[in-house]
């Protein structure tokens, strides 16, 4: 049973436009969410997080929105840059045993 | 600051061989994790540890073993390697609910 779902395997956007990456979850016990970025042949690196007590968190070009009633979060990248081309993983945490559950990832391609 | 260090970066095993993937972190993190990444399948948790001497199974523990004798080290042992264990393995660590720091990965092929 996949508790964190990233249903779109890929996304292609033009440089300078907005990228919106979506993530859905099924476990209502998740209360902390993170986004990771991964380049080929490297380990994932942390991008941004959000606690369930918030509905928005910003860090520069990156904003994460959380809709608890819909069990949905999204990552907005504005403006998108070619260097943003990578795989993006959504992850969720219940706090129990500190285990993170990851989605399958979305491959973002930003066209120059 | 080294962070999370994994060795080796690449390895080819024959079916039935055994090996240990090494992982060490220098951030004094309590929590350490082993994930595997298969194409299009995201990151699956193999084993994790909440502190020295304490380990527990994740989603896909079969065929693997771990130990945590020190805070810094969390080796992953593969016994009797099988083709299904061909994957990229990532070690990670964190303190509490803070962000997870990943190593650069070990690409393993079992032929």
PDB file of C-alpha atoms in Angstrom, chain B residues 1-110:
ATOM      1  CA  UNK B   1      32.507  18.378   7.098  1.00  0.00           C
ATOM      2  CA  UNK B   2      32.152  14.863   5.624  1.00  0.00           C
ATOM      3  CA  UNK B   3      28.493  14.233   6.565  1.00  0.00           C
ATOM      4  CA  UNK B   4      27.387  10.710   5.586  1.00  0.00           C
ATOM      5  CA  UNK B   5      30.046   8.584   3.882  1.00  0.00           C
ATOM      6  CA  UNK B   6      29.254   5.355   2.044  1.00  0.00           C
ATOM      7  CA  UNK B   7      31.675   2.827   0.648  1.00  0.00           C
ATOM      8  CA  UNK B   8      32.058   1.351  -1.895  1.00  0.00           C
ATOM      9  CA  UNK B   9      30.484   3.495  -4.635  1.00  0.00           C
ATOM     10  CA  UNK B  10      30.145   0.584  -7.050  1.00  0.00           C
ATOM     11  CA  UNK B  11      30.233  -3.176  -6.663  1.00  0.00           C
ATOM     12  CA  UNK B  12      29.456  -6.216  -8.767  1.00  0.00           C
ATOM     13  CA  UNK B  13      28.626  -9.425  -6.935  1.00  0.00           C
ATOM     14  CA  UNK B  14      28.014 -12.930  -8.141  1.00  0.00           C
ATOM     15  CA  UNK B  15      24.855 -14.711  -7.037  1.00  0.00           C
ATOM     16  CA  UNK B  16      25.383 -16.217  -3.600  1.00  0.00           C
ATOM     17  CA  UNK B  17      28.251 -13.945  -2.576  1.00  0.00           C
ATOM     18  CA  UNK B  18      28.104 -11.781   0.521  1.00  0.00           C
ATOM     19  CA  UNK B  19      29.249  -8.252   1.201  1.00  0.00           C
ATOM     20  CA  UNK B  20      28.969  -5.368   3.629  1.00  0.00           C
ATOM     21  CA  UNK B  21      28.059  -1.836   2.626  1.00  0.00           C
ATOM     22  CA  UNK B  22      29.730   0.615   4.945  1.00  0.00           C
ATOM     23  CA  UNK B  23      28.132   3.802   6.252  1.00  0.00           C
ATOM     24  CA  UNK B  24      29.546   6.310   8.690  1.00  0.00           C
ATOM     25  CA  UNK B  25      28.384   9.760   9.771  1.00  0.00           C
ATOM     26  CA  UNK B  26      30.244  12.454  11.690  1.00  0.00           C
ATOM     27  CA  UNK B  27      27.256  14.577  12.756  1.00  0.00           C
ATOM     28  CA  UNK B  28      26.506  12.674  15.982  1.00  0.00           C
ATOM     29  CA  UNK B  29      23.044  11.776  14.665  1.00  0.00           C
ATOM     30  CA  UNK B  30      20.996   9.282  16.627  1.00  0.00           C
ATOM     31  CA  UNK B  31      18.904   8.027  13.734  1.00  0.00           C
ATOM     32  CA  UNK B  32      20.388   6.149  10.801  1.00  0.00           C
ATOM     33  CA  UNK B  33      18.684   4.499   7.833  1.00  0.00           C
ATOM     34  CA  UNK B  34      19.307   2.283   4.851  1.00  0.00           C
ATOM     35  CA  UNK B  35      17.208   2.792   1.731  1.00  0.00           C
ATOM     36  CA  UNK B  36      17.280   1.149  -1.663  1.00  0.00           C
ATOM     37  CA  UNK B  37      16.211   2.856  -4.847  1.00  0.00           C
ATOM     38  CA  UNK B  38      14.956   0.831  -7.784  1.00  0.00           C
ATOM     39  CA  UNK B  39      14.091   2.558 -11.085  1.00  0.00           C
ATOM     40  CA  UNK B  40      10.676   4.226 -10.880  1.00  0.00           C
ATOM     41  CA  UNK B  41      10.088   2.862  -7.388  1.00  0.00           C
ATOM     42  CA  UNK B  42      11.252   5.620  -5.103  1.00  0.00           C
ATOM     43  CA  UNK B  43      13.142   4.948  -1.906  1.00  0.00           C
ATOM     44  CA  UNK B  44      12.281   1.857   0.127  1.00  0.00           C
ATOM     45  CA  UNK B  45      13.388   1.580   3.743  1.00  0.00           C
ATOM     46  CA  UNK B  46      15.421  -1.557   4.474  1.00  0.00           C
ATOM     47  CA  UNK B  47      16.489  -1.092   8.102  1.00  0.00           C
ATOM     48  CA  UNK B  48      16.821   1.771  10.509  1.00  0.00           C
ATOM     49  CA  UNK B  49      18.347   2.502  13.900  1.00  0.00           C
ATOM     50  CA  UNK B  50      17.324   5.001  16.585  1.00  0.00           C
ATOM     51  CA  UNK B  51      20.605   4.695  18.460  1.00  0.00           C
ATOM     52  CA  UNK B  52      23.613   2.497  19.152  1.00  0.00           C
ATOM     53  CA  UNK B  53      22.521  -1.058  19.871  1.00  0.00           C
ATOM     54  CA  UNK B  54      18.967  -0.548  18.545  1.00  0.00           C
ATOM     55  CA  UNK B  55      17.874  -1.566  15.062  1.00  0.00           C
ATOM     56  CA  UNK B  56      14.549  -2.379  13.434  1.00  0.00           C
ATOM     57  CA  UNK B  57      13.173  -3.573  10.127  1.00  0.00           C
ATOM     58  CA  UNK B  58      11.791  -1.297   7.470  1.00  0.00           C
ATOM     59  CA  UNK B  59       9.619  -2.165   4.464  1.00  0.00           C
ATOM     60  CA  UNK B  60      12.021  -4.506   2.630  1.00  0.00           C
ATOM     61  CA  UNK B  61      14.402  -6.178   5.153  1.00  0.00           C
ATOM     62  CA  UNK B  62      14.568  -9.687   3.665  1.00  0.00           C
ATOM     63  CA  UNK B  63      18.067 -10.681   2.601  1.00  0.00           C
ATOM     64  CA  UNK B  64      19.763  -7.993   4.678  1.00  0.00           C
ATOM     65  CA  UNK B  65      21.161  -7.545   8.161  1.00  0.00           C
ATOM     66  CA  UNK B  66      22.424  -4.545  10.078  1.00  0.00           C
ATOM     67  CA  UNK B  67      24.244  -3.710  13.268  1.00  0.00           C
ATOM     68  CA  UNK B  68      24.804  -0.468  15.172  1.00  0.00           C
ATOM     69  CA  UNK B  69      27.643  -0.817  17.650  1.00  0.00           C
ATOM     70  CA  UNK B  70      28.551   2.899  17.600  1.00  0.00           C
ATOM     71  CA  UNK B  71      26.706   6.141  16.956  1.00  0.00           C
ATOM     72  CA  UNK B  72      28.801   6.783  13.835  1.00  0.00           C
ATOM     73  CA  UNK B  73      28.608   3.471  11.956  1.00  0.00           C
ATOM     74  CA  UNK B  74      25.687   1.554  10.471  1.00  0.00           C
ATOM     75  CA  UNK B  75      26.858  -1.222   8.113  1.00  0.00           C
ATOM     76  CA  UNK B  76      24.438  -3.165   5.916  1.00  0.00           C
ATOM     77  CA  UNK B  77      25.197  -6.827   5.313  1.00  0.00           C
ATOM     78  CA  UNK B  78      23.988  -8.746   2.273  1.00  0.00           C
ATOM     79  CA  UNK B  79      24.067 -12.495   2.708  1.00  0.00           C
ATOM     80  CA  UNK B  80      23.687 -14.800  -0.314  1.00  0.00           C
ATOM     81  CA  UNK B  81      23.253 -12.022  -2.871  1.00  0.00           C
ATOM     82  CA  UNK B  82      20.410 -12.410  -5.372  1.00  0.00           C
ATOM     83  CA  UNK B  83      19.672 -10.561  -8.645  1.00  0.00           C
ATOM     84  CA  UNK B  84      16.659  -8.923  -6.914  1.00  0.00           C
ATOM     85  CA  UNK B  85      19.156  -7.041  -4.736  1.00  0.00           C
ATOM     86  CA  UNK B  86      20.544  -5.166  -7.721  1.00  0.00           C
ATOM     87  CA  UNK B  87      19.819  -1.582  -6.761  1.00  0.00           C
ATOM     88  CA  UNK B  88      21.253   1.691  -5.564  1.00  0.00           C
ATOM     89  CA  UNK B  89      21.646   1.787  -1.798  1.00  0.00           C
ATOM     90  CA  UNK B  90      21.560   4.972   0.250  1.00  0.00           C
ATOM     91  CA  UNK B  91      22.513   5.450   3.860  1.00  0.00           C
ATOM     92  CA  UNK B  92      21.048   8.430   5.698  1.00  0.00           C
ATOM     93  CA  UNK B  93      21.036   9.984   9.146  1.00  0.00           C
ATOM     94  CA  UNK B  94      19.293  12.661  11.143  1.00  0.00           C
ATOM     95  CA  UNK B  95      18.630  13.950  14.635  1.00  0.00           C
ATOM     96  CA  UNK B  96      15.044  13.641  15.733  1.00  0.00           C
ATOM     97  CA  UNK B  97      12.621  14.962  13.122  1.00  0.00           C
ATOM     98  CA  UNK B  98      15.061  17.189  11.334  1.00  0.00           C
ATOM     99  CA  UNK B  99      15.945  16.770   7.706  1.00  0.00           C
ATOM    100  CA  UNK B 100      17.564  13.556   6.580  1.00  0.00           C
ATOM    101  CA  UNK B 101      21.144  13.701   5.294  1.00  0.00           C
ATOM    102  CA  UNK B 102      22.002  11.149   2.620  1.00  0.00           C
ATOM    103  CA  UNK B 103      25.239   9.580   1.499  1.00  0.00           C
ATOM    104  CA  UNK B 104      26.155   9.518  -2.190  1.00  0.00           C
ATOM    105  CA  UNK B 105      25.003   5.942  -2.679  1.00  0.00           C
ATOM    106  CA  UNK B 106      26.346   2.501  -3.571  1.00  0.00           C
ATOM    107  CA  UNK B 107      25.420   1.046  -6.946  1.00  0.00           C
ATOM    108  CA  UNK B 108      25.252  -2.732  -6.596  1.00  0.00           C
ATOM    109  CA  UNK B 109      24.817  -5.255  -9.376  1.00  0.00           C
ATOM    110  CA  UNK B 110      24.257  -8.945  -8.669  1.00  0.00           C
TER     111      UNK B 110
END
